[in-house]
Short mmCIF file of C-alpha atoms and ligand atoms in Angstrom, two decimals:
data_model
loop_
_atom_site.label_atom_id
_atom_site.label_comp_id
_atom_site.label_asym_id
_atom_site.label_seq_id
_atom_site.Cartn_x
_atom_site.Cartn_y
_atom_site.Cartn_z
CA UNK A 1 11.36 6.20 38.69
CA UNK A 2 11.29 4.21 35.77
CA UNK A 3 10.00 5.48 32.14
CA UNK A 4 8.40 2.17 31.12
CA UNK A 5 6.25 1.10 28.24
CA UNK A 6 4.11 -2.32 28.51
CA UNK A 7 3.58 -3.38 24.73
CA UNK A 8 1.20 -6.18 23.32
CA UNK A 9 -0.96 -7.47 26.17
CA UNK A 10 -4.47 -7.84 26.13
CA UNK A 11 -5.52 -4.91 28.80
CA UNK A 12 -8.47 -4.85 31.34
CA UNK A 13 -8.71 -1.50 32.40
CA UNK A 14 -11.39 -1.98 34.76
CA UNK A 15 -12.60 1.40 33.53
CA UNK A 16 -15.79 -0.04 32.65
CA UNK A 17 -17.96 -3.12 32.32
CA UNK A 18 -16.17 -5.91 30.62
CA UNK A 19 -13.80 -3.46 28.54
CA UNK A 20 -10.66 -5.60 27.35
CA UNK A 21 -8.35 -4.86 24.45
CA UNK A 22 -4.49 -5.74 23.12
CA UNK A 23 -2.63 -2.56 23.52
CA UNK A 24 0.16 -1.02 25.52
CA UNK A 25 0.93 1.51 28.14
CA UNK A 26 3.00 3.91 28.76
CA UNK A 27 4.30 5.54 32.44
CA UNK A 28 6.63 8.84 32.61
CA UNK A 29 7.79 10.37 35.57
CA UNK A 30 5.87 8.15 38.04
CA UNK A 31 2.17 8.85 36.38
CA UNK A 32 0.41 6.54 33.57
CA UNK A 33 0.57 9.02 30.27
CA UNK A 34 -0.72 6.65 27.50
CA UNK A 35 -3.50 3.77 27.30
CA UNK A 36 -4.20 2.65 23.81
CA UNK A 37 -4.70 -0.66 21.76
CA UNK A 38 -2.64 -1.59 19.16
CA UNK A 39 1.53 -0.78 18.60
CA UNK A 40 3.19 2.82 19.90
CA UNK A 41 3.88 4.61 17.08
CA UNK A 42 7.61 5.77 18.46
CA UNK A 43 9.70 4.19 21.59
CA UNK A 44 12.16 6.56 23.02
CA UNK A 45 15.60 5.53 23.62
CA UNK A 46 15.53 6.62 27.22
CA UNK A 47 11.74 4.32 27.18
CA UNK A 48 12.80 0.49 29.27
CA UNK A 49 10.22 -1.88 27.13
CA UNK A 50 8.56 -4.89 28.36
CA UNK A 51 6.77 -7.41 26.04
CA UNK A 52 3.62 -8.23 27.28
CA UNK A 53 2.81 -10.94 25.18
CA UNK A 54 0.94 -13.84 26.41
CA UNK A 55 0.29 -11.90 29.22
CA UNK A 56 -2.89 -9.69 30.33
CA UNK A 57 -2.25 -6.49 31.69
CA UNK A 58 -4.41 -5.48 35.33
CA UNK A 59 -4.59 -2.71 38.01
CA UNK A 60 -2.51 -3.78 40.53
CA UNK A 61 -4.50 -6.33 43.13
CA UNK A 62 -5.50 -4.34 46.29
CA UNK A 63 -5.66 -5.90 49.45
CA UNK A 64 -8.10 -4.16 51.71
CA UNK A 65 -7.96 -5.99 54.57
CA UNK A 66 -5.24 -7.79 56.51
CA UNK A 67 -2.83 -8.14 59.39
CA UNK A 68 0.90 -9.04 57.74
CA UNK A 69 2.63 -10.10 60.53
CA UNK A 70 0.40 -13.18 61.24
CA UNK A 71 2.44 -15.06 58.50
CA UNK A 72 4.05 -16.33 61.54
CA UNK A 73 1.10 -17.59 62.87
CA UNK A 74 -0.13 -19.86 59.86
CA UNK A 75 -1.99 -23.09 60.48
CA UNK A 76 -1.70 -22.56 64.31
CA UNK A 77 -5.00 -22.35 65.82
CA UNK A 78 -7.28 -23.39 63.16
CA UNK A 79 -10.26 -25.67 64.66
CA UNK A 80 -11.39 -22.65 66.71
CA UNK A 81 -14.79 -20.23 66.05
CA UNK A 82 -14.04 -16.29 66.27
CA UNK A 83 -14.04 -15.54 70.28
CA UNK A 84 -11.48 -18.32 71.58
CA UNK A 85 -9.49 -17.43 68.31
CA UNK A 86 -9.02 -14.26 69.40
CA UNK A 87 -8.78 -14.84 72.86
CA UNK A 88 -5.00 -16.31 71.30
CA UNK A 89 -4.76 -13.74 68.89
CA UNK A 90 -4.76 -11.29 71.28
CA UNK A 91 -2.83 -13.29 74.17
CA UNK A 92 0.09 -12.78 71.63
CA UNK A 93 0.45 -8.94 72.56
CA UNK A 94 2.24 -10.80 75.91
CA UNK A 95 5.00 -12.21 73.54
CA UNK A 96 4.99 -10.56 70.75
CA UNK A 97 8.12 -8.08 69.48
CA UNK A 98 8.83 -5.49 67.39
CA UNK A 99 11.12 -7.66 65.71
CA UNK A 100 8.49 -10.52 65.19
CA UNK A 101 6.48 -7.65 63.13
CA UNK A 102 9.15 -6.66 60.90
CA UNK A 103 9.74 -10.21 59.67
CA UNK A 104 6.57 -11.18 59.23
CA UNK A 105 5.56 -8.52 57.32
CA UNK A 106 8.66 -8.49 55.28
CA UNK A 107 7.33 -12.25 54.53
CA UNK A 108 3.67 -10.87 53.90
CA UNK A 109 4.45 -8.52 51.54
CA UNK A 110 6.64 -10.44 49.99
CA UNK A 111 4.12 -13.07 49.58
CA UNK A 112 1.81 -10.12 48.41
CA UNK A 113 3.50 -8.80 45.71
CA UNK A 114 4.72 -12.16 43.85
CA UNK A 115 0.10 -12.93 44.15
CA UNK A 116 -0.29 -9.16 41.95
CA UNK A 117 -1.27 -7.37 45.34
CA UNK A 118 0.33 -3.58 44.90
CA UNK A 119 -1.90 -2.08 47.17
CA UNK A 120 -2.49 -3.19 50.81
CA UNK A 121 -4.36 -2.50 53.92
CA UNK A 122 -2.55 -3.18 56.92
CA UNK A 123 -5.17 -3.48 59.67
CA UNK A 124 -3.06 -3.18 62.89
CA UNK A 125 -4.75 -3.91 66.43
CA UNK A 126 -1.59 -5.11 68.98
CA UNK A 127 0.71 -2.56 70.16
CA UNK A 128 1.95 -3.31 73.41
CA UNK A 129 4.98 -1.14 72.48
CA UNK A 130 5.05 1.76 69.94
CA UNK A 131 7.56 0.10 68.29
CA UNK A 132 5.39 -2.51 67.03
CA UNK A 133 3.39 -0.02 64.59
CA UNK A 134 6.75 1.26 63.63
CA UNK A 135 8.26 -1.53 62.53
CA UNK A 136 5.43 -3.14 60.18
CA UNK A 137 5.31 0.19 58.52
CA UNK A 138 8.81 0.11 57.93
CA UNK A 139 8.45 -3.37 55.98
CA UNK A 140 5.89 -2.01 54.33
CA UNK A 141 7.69 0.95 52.65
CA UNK A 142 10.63 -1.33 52.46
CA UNK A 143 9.06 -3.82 50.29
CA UNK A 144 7.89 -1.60 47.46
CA UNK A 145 4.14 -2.09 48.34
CA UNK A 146 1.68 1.18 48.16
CA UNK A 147 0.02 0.48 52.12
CA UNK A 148 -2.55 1.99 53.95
CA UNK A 149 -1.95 1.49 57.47
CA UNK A 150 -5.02 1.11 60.25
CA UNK A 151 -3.68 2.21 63.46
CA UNK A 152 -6.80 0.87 65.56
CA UNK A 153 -7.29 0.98 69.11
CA UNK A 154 -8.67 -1.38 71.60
CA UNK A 155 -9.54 0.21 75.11
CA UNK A 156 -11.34 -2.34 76.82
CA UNK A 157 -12.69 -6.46 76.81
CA UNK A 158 -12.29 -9.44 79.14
CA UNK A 159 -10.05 -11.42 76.19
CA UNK A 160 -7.59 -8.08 75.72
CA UNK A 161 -4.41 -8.29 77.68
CA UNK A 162 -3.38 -5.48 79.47
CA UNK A 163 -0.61 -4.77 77.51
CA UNK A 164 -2.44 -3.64 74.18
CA UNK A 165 -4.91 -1.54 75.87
CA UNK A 166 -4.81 1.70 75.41
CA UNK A 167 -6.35 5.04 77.12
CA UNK A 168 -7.86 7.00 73.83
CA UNK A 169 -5.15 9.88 74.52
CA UNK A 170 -2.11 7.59 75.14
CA UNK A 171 -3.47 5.97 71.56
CA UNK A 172 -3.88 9.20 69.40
CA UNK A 173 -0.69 10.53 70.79
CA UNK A 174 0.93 7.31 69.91
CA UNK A 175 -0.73 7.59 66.39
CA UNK A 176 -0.17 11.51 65.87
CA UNK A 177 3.70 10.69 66.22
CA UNK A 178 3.30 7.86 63.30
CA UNK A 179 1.87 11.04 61.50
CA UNK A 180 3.90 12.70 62.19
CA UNK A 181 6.93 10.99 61.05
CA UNK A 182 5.45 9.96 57.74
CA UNK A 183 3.96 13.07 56.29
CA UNK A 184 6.68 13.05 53.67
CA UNK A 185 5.93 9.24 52.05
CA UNK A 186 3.69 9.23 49.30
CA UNK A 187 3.40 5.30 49.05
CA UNK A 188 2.16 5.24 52.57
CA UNK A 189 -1.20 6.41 54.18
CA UNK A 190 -3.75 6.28 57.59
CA UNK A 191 -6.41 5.19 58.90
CA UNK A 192 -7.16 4.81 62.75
CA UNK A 193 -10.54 2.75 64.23
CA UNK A 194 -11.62 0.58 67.01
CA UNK A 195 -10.22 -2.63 66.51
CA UNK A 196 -13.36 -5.06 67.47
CA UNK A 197 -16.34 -2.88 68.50
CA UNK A 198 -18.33 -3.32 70.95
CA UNK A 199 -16.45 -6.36 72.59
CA UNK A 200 -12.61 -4.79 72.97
CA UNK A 201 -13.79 -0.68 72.53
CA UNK A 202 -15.89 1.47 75.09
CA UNK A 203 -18.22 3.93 73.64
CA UNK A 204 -16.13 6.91 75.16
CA UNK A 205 -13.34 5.86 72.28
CA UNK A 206 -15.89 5.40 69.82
CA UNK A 207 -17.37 9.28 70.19
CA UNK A 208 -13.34 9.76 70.51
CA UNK A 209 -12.29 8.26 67.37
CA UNK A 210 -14.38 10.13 65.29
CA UNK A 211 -13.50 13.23 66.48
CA UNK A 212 -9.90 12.53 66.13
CA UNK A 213 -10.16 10.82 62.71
CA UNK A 214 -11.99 13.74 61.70
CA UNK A 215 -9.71 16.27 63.13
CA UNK A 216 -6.68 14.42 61.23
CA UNK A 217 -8.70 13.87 57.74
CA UNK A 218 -8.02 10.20 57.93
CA UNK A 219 -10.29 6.94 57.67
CA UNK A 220 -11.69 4.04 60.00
CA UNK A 221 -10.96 0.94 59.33
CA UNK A 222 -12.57 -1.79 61.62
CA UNK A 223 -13.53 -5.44 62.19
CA UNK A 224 -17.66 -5.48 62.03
CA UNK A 225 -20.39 -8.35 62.73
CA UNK A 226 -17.80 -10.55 62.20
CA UNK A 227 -19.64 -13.67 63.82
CA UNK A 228 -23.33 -14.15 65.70
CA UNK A 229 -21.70 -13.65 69.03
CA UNK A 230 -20.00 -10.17 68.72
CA UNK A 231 -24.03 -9.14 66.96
CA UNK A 232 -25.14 -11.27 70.37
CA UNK A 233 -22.82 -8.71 72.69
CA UNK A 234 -23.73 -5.62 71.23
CA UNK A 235 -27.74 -6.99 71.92
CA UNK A 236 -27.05 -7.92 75.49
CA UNK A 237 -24.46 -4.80 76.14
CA UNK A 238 -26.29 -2.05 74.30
CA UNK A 239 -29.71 -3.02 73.28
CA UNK A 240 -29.19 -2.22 69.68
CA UNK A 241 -30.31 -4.72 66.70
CA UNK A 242 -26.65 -5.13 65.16
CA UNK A 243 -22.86 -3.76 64.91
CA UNK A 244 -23.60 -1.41 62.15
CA UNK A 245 -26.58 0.11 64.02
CA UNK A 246 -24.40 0.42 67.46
CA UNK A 247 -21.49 2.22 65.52
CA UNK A 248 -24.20 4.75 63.51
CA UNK A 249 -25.06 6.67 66.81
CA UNK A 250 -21.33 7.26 66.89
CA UNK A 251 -20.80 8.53 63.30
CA UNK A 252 -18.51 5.86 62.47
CA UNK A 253 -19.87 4.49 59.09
CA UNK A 254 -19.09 7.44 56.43
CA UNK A 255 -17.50 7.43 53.42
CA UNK A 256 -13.93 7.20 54.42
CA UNK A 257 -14.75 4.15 56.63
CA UNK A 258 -14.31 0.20 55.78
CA UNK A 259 -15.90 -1.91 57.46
CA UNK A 260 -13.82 -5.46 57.20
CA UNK A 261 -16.39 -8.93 57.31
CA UNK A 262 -19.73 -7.42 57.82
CA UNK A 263 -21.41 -10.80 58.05
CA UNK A 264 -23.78 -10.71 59.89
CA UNK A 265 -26.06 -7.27 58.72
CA UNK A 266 -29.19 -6.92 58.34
CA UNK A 267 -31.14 -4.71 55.34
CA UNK A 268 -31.25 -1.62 57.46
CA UNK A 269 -27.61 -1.79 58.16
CA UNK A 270 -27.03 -2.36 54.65
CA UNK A 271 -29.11 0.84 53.84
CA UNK A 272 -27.24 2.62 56.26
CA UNK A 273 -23.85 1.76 54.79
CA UNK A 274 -25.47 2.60 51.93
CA UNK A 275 -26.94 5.99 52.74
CA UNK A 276 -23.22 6.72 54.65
CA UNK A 277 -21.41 5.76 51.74
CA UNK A 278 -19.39 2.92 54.31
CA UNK A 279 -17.46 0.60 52.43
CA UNK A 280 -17.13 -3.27 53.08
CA UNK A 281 -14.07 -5.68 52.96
CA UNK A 282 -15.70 -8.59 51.98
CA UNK A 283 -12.73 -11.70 53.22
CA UNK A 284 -14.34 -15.16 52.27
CA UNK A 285 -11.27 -17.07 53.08
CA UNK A 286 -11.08 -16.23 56.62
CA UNK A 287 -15.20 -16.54 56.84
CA UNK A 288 -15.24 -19.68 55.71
CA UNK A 289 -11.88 -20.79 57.85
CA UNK A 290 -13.77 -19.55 61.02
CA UNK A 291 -17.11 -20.53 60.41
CA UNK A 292 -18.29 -16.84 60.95
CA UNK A 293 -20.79 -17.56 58.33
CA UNK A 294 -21.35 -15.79 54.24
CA UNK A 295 -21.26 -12.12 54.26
CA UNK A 296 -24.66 -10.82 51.97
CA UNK A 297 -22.02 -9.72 49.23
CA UNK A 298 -24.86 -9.70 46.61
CA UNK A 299 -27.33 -7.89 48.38
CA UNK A 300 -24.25 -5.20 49.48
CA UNK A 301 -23.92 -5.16 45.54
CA UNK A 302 -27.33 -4.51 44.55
CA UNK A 303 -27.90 -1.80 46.96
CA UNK A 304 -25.05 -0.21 45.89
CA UNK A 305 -22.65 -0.09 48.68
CA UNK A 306 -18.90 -0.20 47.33
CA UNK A 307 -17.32 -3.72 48.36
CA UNK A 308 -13.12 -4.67 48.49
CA UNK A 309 -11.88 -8.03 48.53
CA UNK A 310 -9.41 -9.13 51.55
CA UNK A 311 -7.52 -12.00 52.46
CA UNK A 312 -7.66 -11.11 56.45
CA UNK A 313 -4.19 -12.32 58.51
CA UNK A 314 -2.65 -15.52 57.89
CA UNK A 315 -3.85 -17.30 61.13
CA UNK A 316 -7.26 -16.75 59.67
CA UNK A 317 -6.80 -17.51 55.87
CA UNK A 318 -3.29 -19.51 55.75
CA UNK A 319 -2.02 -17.16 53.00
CA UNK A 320 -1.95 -13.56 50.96
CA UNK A 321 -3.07 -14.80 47.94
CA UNK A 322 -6.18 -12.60 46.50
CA UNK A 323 -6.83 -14.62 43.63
CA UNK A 324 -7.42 -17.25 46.07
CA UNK A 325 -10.01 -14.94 47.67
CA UNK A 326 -11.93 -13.70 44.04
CA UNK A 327 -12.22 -17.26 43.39
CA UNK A 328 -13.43 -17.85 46.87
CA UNK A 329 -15.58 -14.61 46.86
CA UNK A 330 -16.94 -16.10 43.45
CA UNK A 331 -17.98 -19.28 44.52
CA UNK A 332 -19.37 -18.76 48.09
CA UNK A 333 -22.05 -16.78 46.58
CA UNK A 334 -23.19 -18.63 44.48
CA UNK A 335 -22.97 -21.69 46.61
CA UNK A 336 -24.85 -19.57 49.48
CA UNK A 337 -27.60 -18.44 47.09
CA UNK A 338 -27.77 -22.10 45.27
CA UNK A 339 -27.57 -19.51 41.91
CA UNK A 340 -24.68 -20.36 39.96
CA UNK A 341 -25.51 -16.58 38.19
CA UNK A 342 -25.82 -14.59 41.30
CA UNK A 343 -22.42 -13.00 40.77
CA UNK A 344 -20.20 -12.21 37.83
CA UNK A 345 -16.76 -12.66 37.59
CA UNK A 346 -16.38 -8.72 36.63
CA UNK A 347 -17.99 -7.09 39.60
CA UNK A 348 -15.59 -9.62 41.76
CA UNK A 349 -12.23 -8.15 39.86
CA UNK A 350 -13.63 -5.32 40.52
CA UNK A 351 -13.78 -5.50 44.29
CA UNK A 352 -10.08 -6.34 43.96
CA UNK A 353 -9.44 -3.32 41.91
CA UNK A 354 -11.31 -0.44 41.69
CA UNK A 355 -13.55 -1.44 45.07
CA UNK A 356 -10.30 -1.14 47.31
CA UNK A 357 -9.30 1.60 45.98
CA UNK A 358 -12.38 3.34 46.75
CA UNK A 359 -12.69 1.33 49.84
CA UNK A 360 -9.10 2.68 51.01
CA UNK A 361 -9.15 6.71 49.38
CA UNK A 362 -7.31 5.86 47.27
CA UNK A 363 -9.38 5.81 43.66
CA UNK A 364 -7.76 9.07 42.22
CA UNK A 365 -4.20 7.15 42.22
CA UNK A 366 -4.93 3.74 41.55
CA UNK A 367 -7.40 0.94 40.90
CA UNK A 368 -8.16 1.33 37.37
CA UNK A 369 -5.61 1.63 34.01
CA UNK A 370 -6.10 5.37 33.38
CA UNK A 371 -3.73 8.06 32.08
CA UNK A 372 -3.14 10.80 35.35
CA UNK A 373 -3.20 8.06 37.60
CA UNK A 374 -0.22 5.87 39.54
CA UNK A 375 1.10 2.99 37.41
CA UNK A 376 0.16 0.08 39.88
CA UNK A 377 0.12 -2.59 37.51
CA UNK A 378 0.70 -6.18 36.92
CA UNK A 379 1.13 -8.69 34.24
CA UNK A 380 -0.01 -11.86 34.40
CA UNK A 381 1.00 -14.83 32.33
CA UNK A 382 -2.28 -16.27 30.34
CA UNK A 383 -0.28 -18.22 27.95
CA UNK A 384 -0.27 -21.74 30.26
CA UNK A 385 -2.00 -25.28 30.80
CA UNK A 386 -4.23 -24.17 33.07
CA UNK A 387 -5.32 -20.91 31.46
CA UNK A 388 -5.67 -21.83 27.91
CA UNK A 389 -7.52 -21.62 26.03
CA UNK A 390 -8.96 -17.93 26.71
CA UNK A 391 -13.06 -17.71 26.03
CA UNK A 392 -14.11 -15.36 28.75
CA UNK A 393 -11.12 -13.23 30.16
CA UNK A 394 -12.87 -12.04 33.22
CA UNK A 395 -14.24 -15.46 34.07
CA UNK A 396 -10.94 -17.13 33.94
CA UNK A 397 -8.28 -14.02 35.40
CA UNK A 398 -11.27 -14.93 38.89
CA UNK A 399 -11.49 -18.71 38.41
CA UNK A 400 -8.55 -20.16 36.47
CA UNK A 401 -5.56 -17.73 36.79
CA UNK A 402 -3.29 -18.61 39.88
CA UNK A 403 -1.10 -16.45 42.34
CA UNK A 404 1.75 -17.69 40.52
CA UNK A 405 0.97 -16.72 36.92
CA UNK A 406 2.03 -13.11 38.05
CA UNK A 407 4.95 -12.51 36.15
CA UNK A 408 6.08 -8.67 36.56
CA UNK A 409 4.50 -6.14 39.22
CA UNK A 410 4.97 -2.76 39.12
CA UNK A 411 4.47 -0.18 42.06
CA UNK A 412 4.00 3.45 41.47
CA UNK A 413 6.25 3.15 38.75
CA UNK A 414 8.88 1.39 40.43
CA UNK A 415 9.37 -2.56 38.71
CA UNK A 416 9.00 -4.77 42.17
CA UNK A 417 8.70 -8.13 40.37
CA UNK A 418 10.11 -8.79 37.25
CA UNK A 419 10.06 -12.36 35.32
CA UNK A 420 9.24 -13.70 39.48
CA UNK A 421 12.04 -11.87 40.74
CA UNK A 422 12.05 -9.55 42.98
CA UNK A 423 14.24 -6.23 42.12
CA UNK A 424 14.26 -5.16 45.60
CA UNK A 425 15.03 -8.08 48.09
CA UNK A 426 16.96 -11.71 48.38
CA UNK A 427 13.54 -13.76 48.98
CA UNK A 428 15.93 -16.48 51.07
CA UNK A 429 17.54 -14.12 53.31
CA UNK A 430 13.37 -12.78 54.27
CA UNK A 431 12.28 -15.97 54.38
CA UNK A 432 15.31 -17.22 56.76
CA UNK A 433 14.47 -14.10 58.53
CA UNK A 434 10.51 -15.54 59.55
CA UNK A 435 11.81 -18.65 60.01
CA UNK A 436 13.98 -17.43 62.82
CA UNK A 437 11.06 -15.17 63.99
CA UNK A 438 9.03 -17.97 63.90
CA UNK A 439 10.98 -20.19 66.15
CA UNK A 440 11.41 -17.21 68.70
CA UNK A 441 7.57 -16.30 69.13
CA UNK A 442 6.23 -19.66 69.15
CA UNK A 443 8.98 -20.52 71.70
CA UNK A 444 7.44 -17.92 73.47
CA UNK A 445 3.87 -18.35 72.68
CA UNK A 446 4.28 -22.23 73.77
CA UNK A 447 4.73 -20.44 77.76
CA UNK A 448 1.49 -18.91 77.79
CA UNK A 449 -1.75 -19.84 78.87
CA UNK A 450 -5.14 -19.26 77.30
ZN1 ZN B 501 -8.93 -8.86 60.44
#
């Protein structure tokens, strides 16, 4: 672990509204011990300096909703709404293997970290071997990342090959092994959840999961209202007004749940995710690349319910990039509410910050610049065309800064990126490595039939 000192950037600690400052910060022994404008007084020997001039200095990016692996599966089926999507998405479990995880999520959070992400949320729903969970957490921890990883369950539905369908105890056992095997990593935690409810989870494993979450302290993570027609199947199948509603009777929302999309909701469900403390991953890309419609961010806001940012999988977005998604996030509001004021360019880097961190347990370690907590940080490079000159910082890290003016990333600690390198992989030998996975599962998906 690395005792680093960050000196002369201009610092948004995301501590509180609009705070920004030049200054530096210091990190011993894995923890962030110093936050303070101006020049340290003393630099120890032993201290590895970085200059952050030019640059501004954030909370690491946090991701709080996506599925890595589909990296592989950019640009394939992108003309299609939500259900016959999925219908493919899920016909994959036929083809898909282990191996096909590990490389594309090597390539995701690869892809991750060189956009700022430190922090992401690895929503996993296909596991037609154990393996498959296995493997994407192994990328994971071997690409430096912090992760949170959703180990969901899908135990029923007419699109859901046999293959990834689980029995509720075949699931937990299968997920009380994972926990069992990575009580030791500190970089690493779980969730578990239905994947899709109601269309690919009974409401046996509903009751079920929140028993066993409960029993194993961990959180839900789970795709909600995504589109009209899964709010349409929980009407027809169980009489109730909307997804948020169904899932209430089975204590799902509470505060250690996110709820990714939450599109379509109506003000009662919003007071209920409010009242529950629920937490929403609001993921504009992949709304907008669906057509599933604009999630009421603003309203979420107002009410007070705590909202992430996400960039969803690839298949549904096309990349990783979360400054993509705050400018995205940014301008779909306003757009949908024909208010060019409806939403300010702070309370969207906070979603990416301090909002996933919440969303995902995780705000004692990370999502703010604090001394006691986990130096997830990056440093992004202000000083260019596109980003000069600087009048409002907030306003233009959400709408001008780009994915590739991230120029050092660090990890709990550990330097990931430095200068657009990575310190811990050769970028071409992962990238050769999805290429090669690529060619193998669409060689595969090409045989099957939808
Ligand atoms: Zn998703």
């Amino acid at each position: 672990m690395n005792n680093l000192i960050i000196t002369n950037a201009l610092i948004l600690p995301m501590t509180e509204q609009r705070k920004s400052f030049s200054g530096y910060v210091r990190m011993r022994d894995g923890l962030i011990t110093e936050v303070n404008s101006g020049m340290p007084g003393k630099i120890a020997e032993a201290e590895q300096t970085i200059d952050g001039g030019g640059c501004v200095l954030l909370p690491g990016l946090i991701n709080a909703h996506t599925h890595l692996y589909q990296v592989l599966l950019r640009a394939v089926w992108e003309d299609l709404e939500l259900m016959p999507w999925l219908k493919r998405i899920y016909g994959c479990a036929r083809v898909l293997r282990p191996e096909h995880f590990y490389a594309g999520s090597m390539l995701g959070c690869i892809e991750a970290i060189r956009s700022g992400v430190t922090t992401v949320c690895e929503h996993n729903f296909l596991n037609p071997s154990s393996e498959c969970a296995l493997k994407t957490i192994r990328a994971i921890q071997d690409s430096g990342l912090r992760g949170v990883f959703a180990r969901t369950i899908m135990d029923t539905g007419e699109i859901v090959p046999d293959c990834t369908k689980e029995k509720p105890e075949e699931a937990f056992r299968r997920i009380e092994a994972i926990l069992a095997t990575h009580d030791d990593d500190t970089n690493i935690t779980f969730m578990t959840g239905p994947n899709t409810p109601p269309i690919n989870t009974t409401p046996g494993l509903l009751k079920e999961i929140r028993r066993f979450a409960d029993d194993k302290a961990i959180g839900i993570s789970a795709h909600v209202a995504e589109s009209k027609s899964v709010v349409e199947s929980v009407r027809r199948e169980h009489g109730k007004n909307g997804v948020v509603e169904f899932l209430y009777q089975f204590g799902i929302p509470a505060k250690n749940s996110i709820f990714a999309h939450s599109v379509h909701v109506s003000n009662d469900e919003i007071r209920i995710l409010r009242e529950t403390g629920t937490s929403v991953s609001h993921n504009p890309v992949s709304n907008m690349m669906l057509g599933d419609g604009v999630a009421p961010v603003v309203d979420m806001l107002r009410h007070g319910v705590n909202v992430a940012l996400g960039t969803d999988g690839a298949a549904s977005n096309h990349s990783q990039d979360l400054f993509d998604t705050m400018k995205a996030a940014s301008l779909l509001q306003k757009v949908h509410h024909q208010d060019a004021g409806v939403i300010d360019p702070y309370s969207v880097l906070r979603m990416a910050t301090l909002g996933g961190a919440k969303a995902l347990g995780l705000d004692s370690i990370c999502g703010t610049i604090e001394v006691g907590k986990r130096p997830d940080l990056i440093l992004v490079d202000i000083d260019t065309i596109h980003n000069q000159p600087i009048n409002d910082i907030f306003s233009q890290v959400v709408h001008c800064a780009k994915a590739s003016d991230v120029r050092t990333v660090i990890v709990n600690g550990e330097i990931v990126m430095q200068d657009r390198t990575l310190t811990r992989h050769d970028e071409r030998q992962i990238l050769a490595d999805a290429r090669l996975a690529n060619r193998d599962l669409m060689e595969r998906v090409s045989k099957l039939s939808f």
